[in-house]
Short mmCIF file of C-alpha atoms in Angstrom, two decimals:
data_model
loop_
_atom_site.label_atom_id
_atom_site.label_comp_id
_atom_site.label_asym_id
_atom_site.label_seq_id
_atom_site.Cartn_x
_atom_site.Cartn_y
_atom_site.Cartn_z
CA UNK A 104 -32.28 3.24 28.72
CA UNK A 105 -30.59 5.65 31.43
CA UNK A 106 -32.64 9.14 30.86
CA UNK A 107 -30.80 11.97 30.22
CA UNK A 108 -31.86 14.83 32.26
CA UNK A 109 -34.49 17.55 29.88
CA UNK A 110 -32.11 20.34 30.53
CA UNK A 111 -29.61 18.76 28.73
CA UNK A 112 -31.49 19.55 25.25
CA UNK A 113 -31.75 23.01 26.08
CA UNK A 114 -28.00 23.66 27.03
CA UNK A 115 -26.24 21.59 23.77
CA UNK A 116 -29.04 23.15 21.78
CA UNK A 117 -27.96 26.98 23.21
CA UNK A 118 -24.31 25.84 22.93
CA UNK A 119 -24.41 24.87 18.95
CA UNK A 120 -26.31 27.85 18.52
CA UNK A 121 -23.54 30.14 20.02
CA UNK A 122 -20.96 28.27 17.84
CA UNK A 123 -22.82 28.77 14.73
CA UNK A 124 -23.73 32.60 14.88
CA UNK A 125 -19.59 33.10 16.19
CA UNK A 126 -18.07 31.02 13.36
CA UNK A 127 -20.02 32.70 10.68
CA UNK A 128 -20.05 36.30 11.76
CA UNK A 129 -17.36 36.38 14.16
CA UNK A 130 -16.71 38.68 17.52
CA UNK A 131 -15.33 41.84 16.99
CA UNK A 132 -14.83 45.11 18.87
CA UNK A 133 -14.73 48.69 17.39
CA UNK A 134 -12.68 51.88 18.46
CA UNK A 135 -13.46 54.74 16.31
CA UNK A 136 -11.22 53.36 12.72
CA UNK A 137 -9.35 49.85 14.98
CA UNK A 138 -11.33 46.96 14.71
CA UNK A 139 -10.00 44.27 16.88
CA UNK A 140 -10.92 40.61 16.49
CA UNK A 141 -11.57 38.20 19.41
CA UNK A 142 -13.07 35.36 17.15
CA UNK A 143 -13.15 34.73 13.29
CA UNK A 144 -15.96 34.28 10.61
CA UNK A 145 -16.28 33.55 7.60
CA UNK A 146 -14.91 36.69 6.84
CA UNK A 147 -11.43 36.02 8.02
CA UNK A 148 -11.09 32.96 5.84
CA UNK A 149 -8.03 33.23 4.08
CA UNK A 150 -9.60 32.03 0.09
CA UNK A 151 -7.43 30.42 -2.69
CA UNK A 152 -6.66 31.49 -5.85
CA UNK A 153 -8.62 30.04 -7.19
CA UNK A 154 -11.46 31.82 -5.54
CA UNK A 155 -10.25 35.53 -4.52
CA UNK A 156 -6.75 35.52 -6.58
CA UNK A 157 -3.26 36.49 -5.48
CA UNK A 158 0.18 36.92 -6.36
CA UNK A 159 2.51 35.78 -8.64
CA UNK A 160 6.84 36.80 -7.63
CA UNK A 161 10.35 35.78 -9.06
CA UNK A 162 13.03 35.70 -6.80
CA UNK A 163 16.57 35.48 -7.36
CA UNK A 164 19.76 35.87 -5.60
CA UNK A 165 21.09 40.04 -5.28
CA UNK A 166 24.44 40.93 -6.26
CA UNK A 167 24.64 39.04 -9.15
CA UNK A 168 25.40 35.73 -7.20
CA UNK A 169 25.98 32.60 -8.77
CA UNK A 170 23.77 30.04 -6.49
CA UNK A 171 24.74 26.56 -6.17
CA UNK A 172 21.54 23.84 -6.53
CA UNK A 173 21.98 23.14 -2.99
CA UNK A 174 21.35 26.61 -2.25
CA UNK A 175 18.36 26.86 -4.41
CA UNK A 176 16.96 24.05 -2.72
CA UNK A 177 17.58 25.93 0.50
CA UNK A 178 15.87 28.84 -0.78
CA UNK A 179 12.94 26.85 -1.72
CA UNK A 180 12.92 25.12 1.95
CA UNK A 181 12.27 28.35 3.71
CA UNK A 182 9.98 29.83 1.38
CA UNK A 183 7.79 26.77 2.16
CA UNK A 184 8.24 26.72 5.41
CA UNK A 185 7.50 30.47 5.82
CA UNK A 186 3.65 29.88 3.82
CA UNK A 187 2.77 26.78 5.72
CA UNK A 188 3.73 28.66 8.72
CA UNK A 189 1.22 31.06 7.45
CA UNK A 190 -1.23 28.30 6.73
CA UNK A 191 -1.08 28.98 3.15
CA UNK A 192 -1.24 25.67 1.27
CA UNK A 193 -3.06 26.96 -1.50
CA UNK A 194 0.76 28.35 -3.54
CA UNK A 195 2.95 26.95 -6.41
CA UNK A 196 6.77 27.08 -5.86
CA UNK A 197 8.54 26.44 -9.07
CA UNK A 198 12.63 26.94 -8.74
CA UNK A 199 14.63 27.28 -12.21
CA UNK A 200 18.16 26.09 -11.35
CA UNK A 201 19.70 26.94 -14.66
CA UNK A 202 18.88 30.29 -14.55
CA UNK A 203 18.79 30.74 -10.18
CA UNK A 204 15.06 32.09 -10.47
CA UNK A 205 12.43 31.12 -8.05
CA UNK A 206 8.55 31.62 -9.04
CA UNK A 207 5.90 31.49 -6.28
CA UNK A 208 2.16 31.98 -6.47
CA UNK A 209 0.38 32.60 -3.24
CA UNK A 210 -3.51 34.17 -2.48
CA UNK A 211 -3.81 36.92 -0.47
CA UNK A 212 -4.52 37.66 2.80
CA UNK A 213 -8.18 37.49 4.37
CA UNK A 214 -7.61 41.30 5.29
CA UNK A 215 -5.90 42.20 2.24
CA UNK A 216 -7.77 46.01 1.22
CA UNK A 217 -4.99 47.44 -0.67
CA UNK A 218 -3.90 44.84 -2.94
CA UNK A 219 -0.55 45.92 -3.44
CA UNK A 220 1.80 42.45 -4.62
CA UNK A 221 4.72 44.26 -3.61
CA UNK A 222 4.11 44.33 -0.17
CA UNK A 223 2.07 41.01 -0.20
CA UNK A 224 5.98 39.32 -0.86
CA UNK A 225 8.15 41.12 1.34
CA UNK A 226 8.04 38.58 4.41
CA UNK A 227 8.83 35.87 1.48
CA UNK A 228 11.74 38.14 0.72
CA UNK A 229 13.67 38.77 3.46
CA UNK A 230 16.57 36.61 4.78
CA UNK A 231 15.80 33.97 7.55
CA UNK A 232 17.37 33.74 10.67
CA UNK A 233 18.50 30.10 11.81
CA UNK A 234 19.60 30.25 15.24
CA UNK A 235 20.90 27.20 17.71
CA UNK A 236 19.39 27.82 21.12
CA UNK A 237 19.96 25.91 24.12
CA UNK A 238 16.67 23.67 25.74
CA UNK A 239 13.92 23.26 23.36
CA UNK A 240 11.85 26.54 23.90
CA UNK A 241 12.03 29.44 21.87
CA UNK A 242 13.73 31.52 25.22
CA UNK A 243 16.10 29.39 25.08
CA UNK A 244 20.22 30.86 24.98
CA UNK A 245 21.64 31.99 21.65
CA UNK A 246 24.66 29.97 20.83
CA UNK A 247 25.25 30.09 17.53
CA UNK A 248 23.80 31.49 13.86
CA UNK A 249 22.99 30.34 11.06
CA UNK A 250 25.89 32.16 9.38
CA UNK A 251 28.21 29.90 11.23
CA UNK A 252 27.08 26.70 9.45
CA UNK A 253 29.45 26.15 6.60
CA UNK A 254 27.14 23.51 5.37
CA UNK A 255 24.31 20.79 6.05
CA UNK A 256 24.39 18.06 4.12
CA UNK A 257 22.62 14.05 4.08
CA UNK A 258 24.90 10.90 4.34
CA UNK A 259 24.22 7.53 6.23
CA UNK A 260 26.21 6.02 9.32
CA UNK A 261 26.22 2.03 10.31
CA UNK A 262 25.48 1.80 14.24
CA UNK A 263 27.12 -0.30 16.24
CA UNK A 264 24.48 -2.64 16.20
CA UNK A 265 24.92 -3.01 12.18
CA UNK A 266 22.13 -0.75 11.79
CA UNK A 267 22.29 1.65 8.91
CA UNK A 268 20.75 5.25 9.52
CA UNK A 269 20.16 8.06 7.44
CA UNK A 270 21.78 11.04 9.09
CA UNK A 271 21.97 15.16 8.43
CA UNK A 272 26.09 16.31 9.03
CA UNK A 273 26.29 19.91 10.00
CA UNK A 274 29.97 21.16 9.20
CA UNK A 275 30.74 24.66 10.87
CA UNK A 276 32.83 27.53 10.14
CA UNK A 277 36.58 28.26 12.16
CA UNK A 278 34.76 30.52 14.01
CA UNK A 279 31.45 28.65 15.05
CA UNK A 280 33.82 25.46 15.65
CA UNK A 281 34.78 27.11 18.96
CA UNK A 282 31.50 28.05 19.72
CA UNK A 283 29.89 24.70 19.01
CA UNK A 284 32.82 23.19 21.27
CA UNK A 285 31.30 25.43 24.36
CA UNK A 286 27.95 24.48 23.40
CA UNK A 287 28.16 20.71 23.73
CA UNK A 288 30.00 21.25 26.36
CA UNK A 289 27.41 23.20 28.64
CA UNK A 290 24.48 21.41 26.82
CA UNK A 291 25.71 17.27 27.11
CA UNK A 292 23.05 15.24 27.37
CA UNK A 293 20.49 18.23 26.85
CA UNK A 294 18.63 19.93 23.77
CA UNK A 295 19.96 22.27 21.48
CA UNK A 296 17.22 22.90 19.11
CA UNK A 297 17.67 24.63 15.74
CA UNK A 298 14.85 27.59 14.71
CA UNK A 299 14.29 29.37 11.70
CA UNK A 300 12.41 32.57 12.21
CA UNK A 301 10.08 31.59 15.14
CA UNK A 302 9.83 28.05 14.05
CA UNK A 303 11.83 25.11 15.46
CA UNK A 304 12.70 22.93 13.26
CA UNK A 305 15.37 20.05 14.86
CA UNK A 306 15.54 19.31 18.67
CA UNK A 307 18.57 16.98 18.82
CA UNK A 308 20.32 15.76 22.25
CA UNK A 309 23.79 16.22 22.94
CA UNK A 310 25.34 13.04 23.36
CA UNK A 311 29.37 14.17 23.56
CA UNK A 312 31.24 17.40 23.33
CA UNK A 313 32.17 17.80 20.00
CA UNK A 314 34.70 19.80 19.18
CA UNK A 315 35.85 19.49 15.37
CA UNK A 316 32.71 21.41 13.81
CA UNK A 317 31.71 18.40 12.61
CA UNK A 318 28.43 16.86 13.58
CA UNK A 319 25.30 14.64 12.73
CA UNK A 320 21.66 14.61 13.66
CA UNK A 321 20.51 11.07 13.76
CA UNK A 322 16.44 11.74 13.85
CA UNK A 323 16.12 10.25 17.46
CA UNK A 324 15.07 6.73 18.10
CA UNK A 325 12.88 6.61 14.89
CA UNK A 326 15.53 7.93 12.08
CA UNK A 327 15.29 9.78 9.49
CA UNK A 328 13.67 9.26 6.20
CA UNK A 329 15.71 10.31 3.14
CA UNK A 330 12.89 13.54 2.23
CA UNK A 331 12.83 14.29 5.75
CA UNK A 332 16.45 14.22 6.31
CA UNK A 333 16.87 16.15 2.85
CA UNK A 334 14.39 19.14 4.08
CA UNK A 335 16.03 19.42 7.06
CA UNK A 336 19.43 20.19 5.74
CA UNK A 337 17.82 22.25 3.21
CA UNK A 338 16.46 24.86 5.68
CA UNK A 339 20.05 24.43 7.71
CA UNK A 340 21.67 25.11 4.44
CA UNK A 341 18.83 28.32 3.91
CA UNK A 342 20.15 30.05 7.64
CA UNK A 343 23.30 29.79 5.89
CA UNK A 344 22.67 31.28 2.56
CA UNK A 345 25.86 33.53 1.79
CA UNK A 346 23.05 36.04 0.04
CA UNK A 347 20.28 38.02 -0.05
CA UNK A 348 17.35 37.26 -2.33
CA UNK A 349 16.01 39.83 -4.71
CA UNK A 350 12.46 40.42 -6.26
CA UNK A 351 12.60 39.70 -9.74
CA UNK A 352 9.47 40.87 -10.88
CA UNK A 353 6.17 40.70 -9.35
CA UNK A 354 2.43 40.91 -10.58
CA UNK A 355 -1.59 39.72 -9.61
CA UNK A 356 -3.03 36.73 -10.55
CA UNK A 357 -7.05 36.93 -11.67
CA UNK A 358 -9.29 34.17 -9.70
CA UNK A 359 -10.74 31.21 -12.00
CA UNK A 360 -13.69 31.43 -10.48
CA UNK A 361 -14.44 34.63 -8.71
CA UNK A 362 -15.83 36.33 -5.67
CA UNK A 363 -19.65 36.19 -7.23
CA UNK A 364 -19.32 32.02 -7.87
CA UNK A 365 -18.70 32.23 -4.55
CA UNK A 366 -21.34 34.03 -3.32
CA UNK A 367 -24.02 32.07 -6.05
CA UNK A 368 -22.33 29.09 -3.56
CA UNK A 369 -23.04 30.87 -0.60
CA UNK A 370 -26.65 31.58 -1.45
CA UNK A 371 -26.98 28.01 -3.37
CA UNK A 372 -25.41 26.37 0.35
CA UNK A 373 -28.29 28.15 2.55
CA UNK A 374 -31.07 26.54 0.18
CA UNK A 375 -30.03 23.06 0.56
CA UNK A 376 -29.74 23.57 4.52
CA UNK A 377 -32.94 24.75 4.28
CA UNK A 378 -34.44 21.36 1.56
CA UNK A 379 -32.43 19.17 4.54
CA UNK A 380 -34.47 21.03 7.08
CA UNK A 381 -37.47 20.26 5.82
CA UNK A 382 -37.09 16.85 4.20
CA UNK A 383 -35.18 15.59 7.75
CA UNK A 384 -38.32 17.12 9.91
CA UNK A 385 -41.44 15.59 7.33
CA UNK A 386 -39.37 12.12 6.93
CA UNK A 387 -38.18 11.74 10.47
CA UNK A 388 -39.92 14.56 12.70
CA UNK A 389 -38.03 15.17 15.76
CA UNK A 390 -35.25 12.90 15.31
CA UNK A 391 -35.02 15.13 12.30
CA UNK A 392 -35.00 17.99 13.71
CA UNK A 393 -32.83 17.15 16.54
CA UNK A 394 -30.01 15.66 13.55
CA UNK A 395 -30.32 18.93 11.50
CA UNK A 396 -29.81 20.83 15.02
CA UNK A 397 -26.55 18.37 15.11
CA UNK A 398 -25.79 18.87 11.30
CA UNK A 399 -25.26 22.70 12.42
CA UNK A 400 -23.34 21.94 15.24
CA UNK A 401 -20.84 20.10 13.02
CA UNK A 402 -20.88 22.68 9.74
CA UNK A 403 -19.83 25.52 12.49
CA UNK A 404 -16.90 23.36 13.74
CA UNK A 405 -15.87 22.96 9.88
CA UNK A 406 -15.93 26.84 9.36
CA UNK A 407 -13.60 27.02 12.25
CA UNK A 408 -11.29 24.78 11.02
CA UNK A 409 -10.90 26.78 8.11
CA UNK A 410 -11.70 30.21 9.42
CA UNK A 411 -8.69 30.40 12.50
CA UNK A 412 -11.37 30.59 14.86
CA UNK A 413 -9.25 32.02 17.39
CA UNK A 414 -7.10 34.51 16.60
CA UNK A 415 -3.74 32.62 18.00
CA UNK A 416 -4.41 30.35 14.62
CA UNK A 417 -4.19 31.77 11.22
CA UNK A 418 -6.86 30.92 8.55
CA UNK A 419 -6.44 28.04 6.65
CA UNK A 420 -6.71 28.60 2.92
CA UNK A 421 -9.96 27.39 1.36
CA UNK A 422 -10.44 26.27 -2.39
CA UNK A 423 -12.74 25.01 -4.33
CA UNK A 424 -11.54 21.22 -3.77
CA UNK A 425 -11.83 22.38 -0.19
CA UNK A 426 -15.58 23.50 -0.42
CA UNK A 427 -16.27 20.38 -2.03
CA UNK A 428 -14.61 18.43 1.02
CA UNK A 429 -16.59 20.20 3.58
CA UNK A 430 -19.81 19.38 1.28
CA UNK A 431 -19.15 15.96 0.86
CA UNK A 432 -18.67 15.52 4.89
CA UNK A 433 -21.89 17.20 5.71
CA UNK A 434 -23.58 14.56 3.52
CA UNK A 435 -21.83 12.08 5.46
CA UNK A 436 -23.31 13.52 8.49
CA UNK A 437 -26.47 13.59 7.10
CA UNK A 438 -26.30 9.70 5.84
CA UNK A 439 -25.62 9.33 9.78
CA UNK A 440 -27.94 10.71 11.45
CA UNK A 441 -30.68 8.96 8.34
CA UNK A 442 -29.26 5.68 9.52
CA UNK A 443 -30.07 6.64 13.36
CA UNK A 444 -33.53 7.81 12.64
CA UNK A 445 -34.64 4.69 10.42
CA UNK A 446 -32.72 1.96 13.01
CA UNK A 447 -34.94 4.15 15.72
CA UNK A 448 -38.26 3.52 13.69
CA UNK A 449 -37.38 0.34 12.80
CA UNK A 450 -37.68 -0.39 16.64
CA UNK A 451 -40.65 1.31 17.13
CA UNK A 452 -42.74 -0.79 14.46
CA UNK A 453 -41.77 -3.74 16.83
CA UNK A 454 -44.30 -2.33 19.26
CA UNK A 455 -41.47 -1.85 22.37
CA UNK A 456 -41.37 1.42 24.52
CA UNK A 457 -40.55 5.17 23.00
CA UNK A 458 -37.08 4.52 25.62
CA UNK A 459 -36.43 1.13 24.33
CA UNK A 460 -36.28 1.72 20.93
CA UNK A 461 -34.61 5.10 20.84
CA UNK A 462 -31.45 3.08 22.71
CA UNK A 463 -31.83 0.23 20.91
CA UNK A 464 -31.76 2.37 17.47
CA UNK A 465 -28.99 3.87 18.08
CA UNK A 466 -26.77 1.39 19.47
CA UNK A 467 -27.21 -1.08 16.55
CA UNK A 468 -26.73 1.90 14.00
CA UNK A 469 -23.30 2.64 15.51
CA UNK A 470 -21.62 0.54 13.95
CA UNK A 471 -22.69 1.16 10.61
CA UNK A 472 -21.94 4.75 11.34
CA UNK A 473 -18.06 4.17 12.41
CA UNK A 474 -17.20 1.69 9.38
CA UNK A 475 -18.20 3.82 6.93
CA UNK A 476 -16.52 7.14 8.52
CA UNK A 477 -13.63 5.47 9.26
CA UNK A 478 -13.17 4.59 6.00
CA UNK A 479 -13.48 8.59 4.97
CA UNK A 480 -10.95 9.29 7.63
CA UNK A 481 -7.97 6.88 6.70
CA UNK A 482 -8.27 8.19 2.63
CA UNK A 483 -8.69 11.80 3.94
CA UNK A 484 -5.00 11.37 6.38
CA UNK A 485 -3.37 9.80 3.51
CA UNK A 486 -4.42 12.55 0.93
CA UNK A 487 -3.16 15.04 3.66
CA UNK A 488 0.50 13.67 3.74
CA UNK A 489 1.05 12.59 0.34
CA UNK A 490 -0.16 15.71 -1.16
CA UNK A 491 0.33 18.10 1.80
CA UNK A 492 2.92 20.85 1.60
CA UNK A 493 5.93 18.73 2.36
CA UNK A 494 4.45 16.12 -0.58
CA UNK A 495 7.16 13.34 -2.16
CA UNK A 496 4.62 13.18 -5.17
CA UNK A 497 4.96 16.88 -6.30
CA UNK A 498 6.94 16.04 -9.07
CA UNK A 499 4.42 13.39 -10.70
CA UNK A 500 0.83 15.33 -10.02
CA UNK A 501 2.88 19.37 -10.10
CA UNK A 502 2.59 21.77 -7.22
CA UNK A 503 -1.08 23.52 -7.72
CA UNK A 504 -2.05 19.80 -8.22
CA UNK A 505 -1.30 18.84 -4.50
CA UNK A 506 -2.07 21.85 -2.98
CA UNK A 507 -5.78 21.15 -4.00
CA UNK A 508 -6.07 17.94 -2.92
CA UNK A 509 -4.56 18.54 0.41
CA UNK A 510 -7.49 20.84 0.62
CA UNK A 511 -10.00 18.78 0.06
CA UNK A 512 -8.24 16.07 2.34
CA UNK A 513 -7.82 18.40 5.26
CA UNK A 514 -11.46 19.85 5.47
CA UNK A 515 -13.17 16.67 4.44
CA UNK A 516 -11.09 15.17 7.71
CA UNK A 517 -12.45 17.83 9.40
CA UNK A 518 -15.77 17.41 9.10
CA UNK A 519 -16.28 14.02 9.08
CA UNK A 520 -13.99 13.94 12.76
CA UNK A 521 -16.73 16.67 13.46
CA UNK A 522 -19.65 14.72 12.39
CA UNK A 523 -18.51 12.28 15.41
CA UNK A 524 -18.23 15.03 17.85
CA UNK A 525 -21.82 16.04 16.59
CA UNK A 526 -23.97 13.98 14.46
CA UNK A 527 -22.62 10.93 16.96
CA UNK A 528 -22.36 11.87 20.24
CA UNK A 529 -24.47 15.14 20.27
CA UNK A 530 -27.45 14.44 18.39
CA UNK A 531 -28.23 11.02 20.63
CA UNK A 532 -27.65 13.30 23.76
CA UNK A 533 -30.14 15.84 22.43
CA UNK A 534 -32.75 12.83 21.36
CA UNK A 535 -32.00 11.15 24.74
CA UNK A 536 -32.65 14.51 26.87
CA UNK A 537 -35.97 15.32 24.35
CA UNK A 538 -37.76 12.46 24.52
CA UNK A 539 -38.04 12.75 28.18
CA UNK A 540 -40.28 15.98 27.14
CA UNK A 541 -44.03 15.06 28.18
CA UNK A 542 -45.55 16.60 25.08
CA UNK A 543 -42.69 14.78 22.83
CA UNK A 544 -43.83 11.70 24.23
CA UNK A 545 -45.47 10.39 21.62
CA UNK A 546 -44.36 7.39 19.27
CA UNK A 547 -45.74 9.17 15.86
CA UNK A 548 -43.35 11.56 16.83
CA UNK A 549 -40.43 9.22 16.32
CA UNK A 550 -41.28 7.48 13.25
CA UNK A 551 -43.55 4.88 14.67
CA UNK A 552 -47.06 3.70 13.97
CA UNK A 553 -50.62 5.40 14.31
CA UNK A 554 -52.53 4.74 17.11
#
């Protein structure tokens, strides 16, 4: 085995350190009453409702309008997009089309100190901007509105190749017809992309000048699916909503479980880190320690998946479900790093050299290690797009339903991708780079017999 220079302990060991004091307590700055944040902790996590509690609104249209399904839907659309934007996927959406009401149940905000619901749903509230820009950047040229969109709607062509596609039509008003017409023509064979708020959502090319104000997007070289192709013209359709949407009523919602389960978890977390400790160091003595040094390494990478560790990202919203993922992937890291250490002592009861055995153990335990993480990964991605935000199976298992399990599929992803990064790849550079220690030298030390 190739030795890994003793340093190299030292440095990965400082390293997970500094990302485990930052991702639970954060970096902050103080000026007299401003506190500005240059990393998130734990206390920036943005919790679910089912933790902290939140709001509960009913929209519906102002002026007395009589809304059309279609423009429900569009309503809808841009609600959703504007919480996942937010990385709120802990809500329920509910849209009555008989009676044009909307209900939506969000938590609040990490930094929420007032509690007030009726500023909590203003940004939810006011009227989206769709605009069509020119290039596929956000400073990209203005060149039409949403206002100028008569209507978005889904049909299906036949190519000339037989093929038959799944398309979004775009029909414009007299006056955006003209506008369109200049568009295509500056913009052939470019990218006019399509944003709500700050968000793009379409990037088609320009393949003729088009001057009818009538148009398709085809989805590119892949197509459209028929939900994808359906959201799409449903947030068009939302940037041309003839009216303004008006709160209904408005009110709190009371957590399930509340802020003291959560900290009985909190303080109920630290003792089993602290049982692991102890029972990895007495069963497996430094490649113990060295795995719970790793197991660290890869719990502070899960807290800033959830936290927004930098402040560019906002906090992902954490539930119980989503607890229970992160839990569930630590003790997949754990089984790991158990594997690694027995594999390891395994060799050493053969009687080769402290080197030898140490590659040896974890090469052959590897594989073991992959299989059964891979197999965590592929359920975790597919619980993440079936029951993420933009779910098709809303309608069979309810809203709250999927927002729950798209919690638990997103951080148990997390952690077990992080238990790779860590219990994998960090935890055999650590053992590698300590075992060249003099005074760590010895095979007891490993797991292997008395001399």
């Amino acid at each position: 085995m190739k030795r890994i220079g003793k340093w190299v302990f030292f440095v990965v060991f400082a390293l997970i350190l500094c990302l485990a004091y930052t991702s639970v307590f954060g970096v902050y700055s103080e000026y007299g009453d401003y506190t500005i944040t240059y990393i998130k902790g734990i206390n920036d996590i943005r919790w679910g409702i089912d933790i902290k509690g939140g709001v509960e609104a009913v929209f519906a249209p102002a002026d007395g309008v009589d809304a059309t399904d279609d423009q429900m839907n569009a309503v809808k659309s841009i609600i959703d997009l504007r919480l996942v934007n937010q990385n709120v996927t802990d809500y329920e959406l509910y849209p009555d089309f008989s009676n044009d009401r909307i209900t939506v149940r969000f938590p609040w905000k990490s930094d929420e100190e007032n509690y007030d619901p009726g500023e909590a749903i203003k940004e939810l509230a006011s009227t989206a901007k769709m605009v069509f820009r020119g290039g596929s950047t956000q400073d990209g040229e203005e060149l039409l509105t949403g206002s100028e969109v008569q209507r978005a709607y889904v049909s299906s062509i036949t190519t000339d190749k037989g093929e038959h596609r799944i398309v979004v039509n775009l029909e414009f008003s007299e006056e955006g017809k003209q506008k369109f017409k200049d568009a295509t023509t500056k913009y052939v064979d470019q990218v006019i992309s399509i944003w709500m708020d700050d968000t793009c959502i379409s990037a088609p090319r320009v393949d003729k000048v088009i001057s009818d104000g009538n148009c398709y997007i085809n989805g590119g070289d892949d197509g459209f699916e028929a939900d994808e192709a359906t959201a799409l013209a449903n947030k068009i359709n939302a940037g041309a909503l003839p009216f303004n949407l008006k709160i209904e009523s408005y009110g709190t919602i009371s957590p399930s479980l509340g802020t003291y389960a959560l900290q009985a978890m909190g303080i109920a977390s630290l003792a089993a880190l602290c049982f692991i400790f102890l029972f990895m160091c007495i069963m497996y003595r430094v490649p113990g320690f060295v795995a719970f040094i790793a197991l660290l390494g890869q719990l502070s990478i899960s807290i800033m998946a959830v936290s927004g560790y930098f402040t560019i990202f906002p906090s992902f919203t954490m539930t119980i479900p989503g607890i229970a993922g992160m839990i569930l992937s630590i003790g997949m890291g754990v089984d790991a790093n158990i594997i690694t250490a027995e594999r390891i002592k395994d060799e050493l009861w053969t009687g080769k050299t402290l080197d030898g055995c140490i590659s040896n153990g974890t090469k052959s335990s590897l594989s073991a290690i992959i299989d059964g993480n891979i197999t965590i990964i592929i359920v975790a991605v597919i619980l993440i797009l079936v029951f993420g935000p933009a779910n098709i199976f809303s309608s069979f298992f309810g809203v709250s339903t999927t927002g729950l399990i798209y919690a638990f599929g997103y951080t148990l992803l997390v952690g077990v991708i992080a238990n790779f990064i860590m219990g994998v790849f960090a935890s055999r550079l650590m053992l590698r780079s300590v075992s060249g220690l003099k005074f760590l030298r010895n095979k007891r030390l490993y797991g292997g017999k008395k001399k």
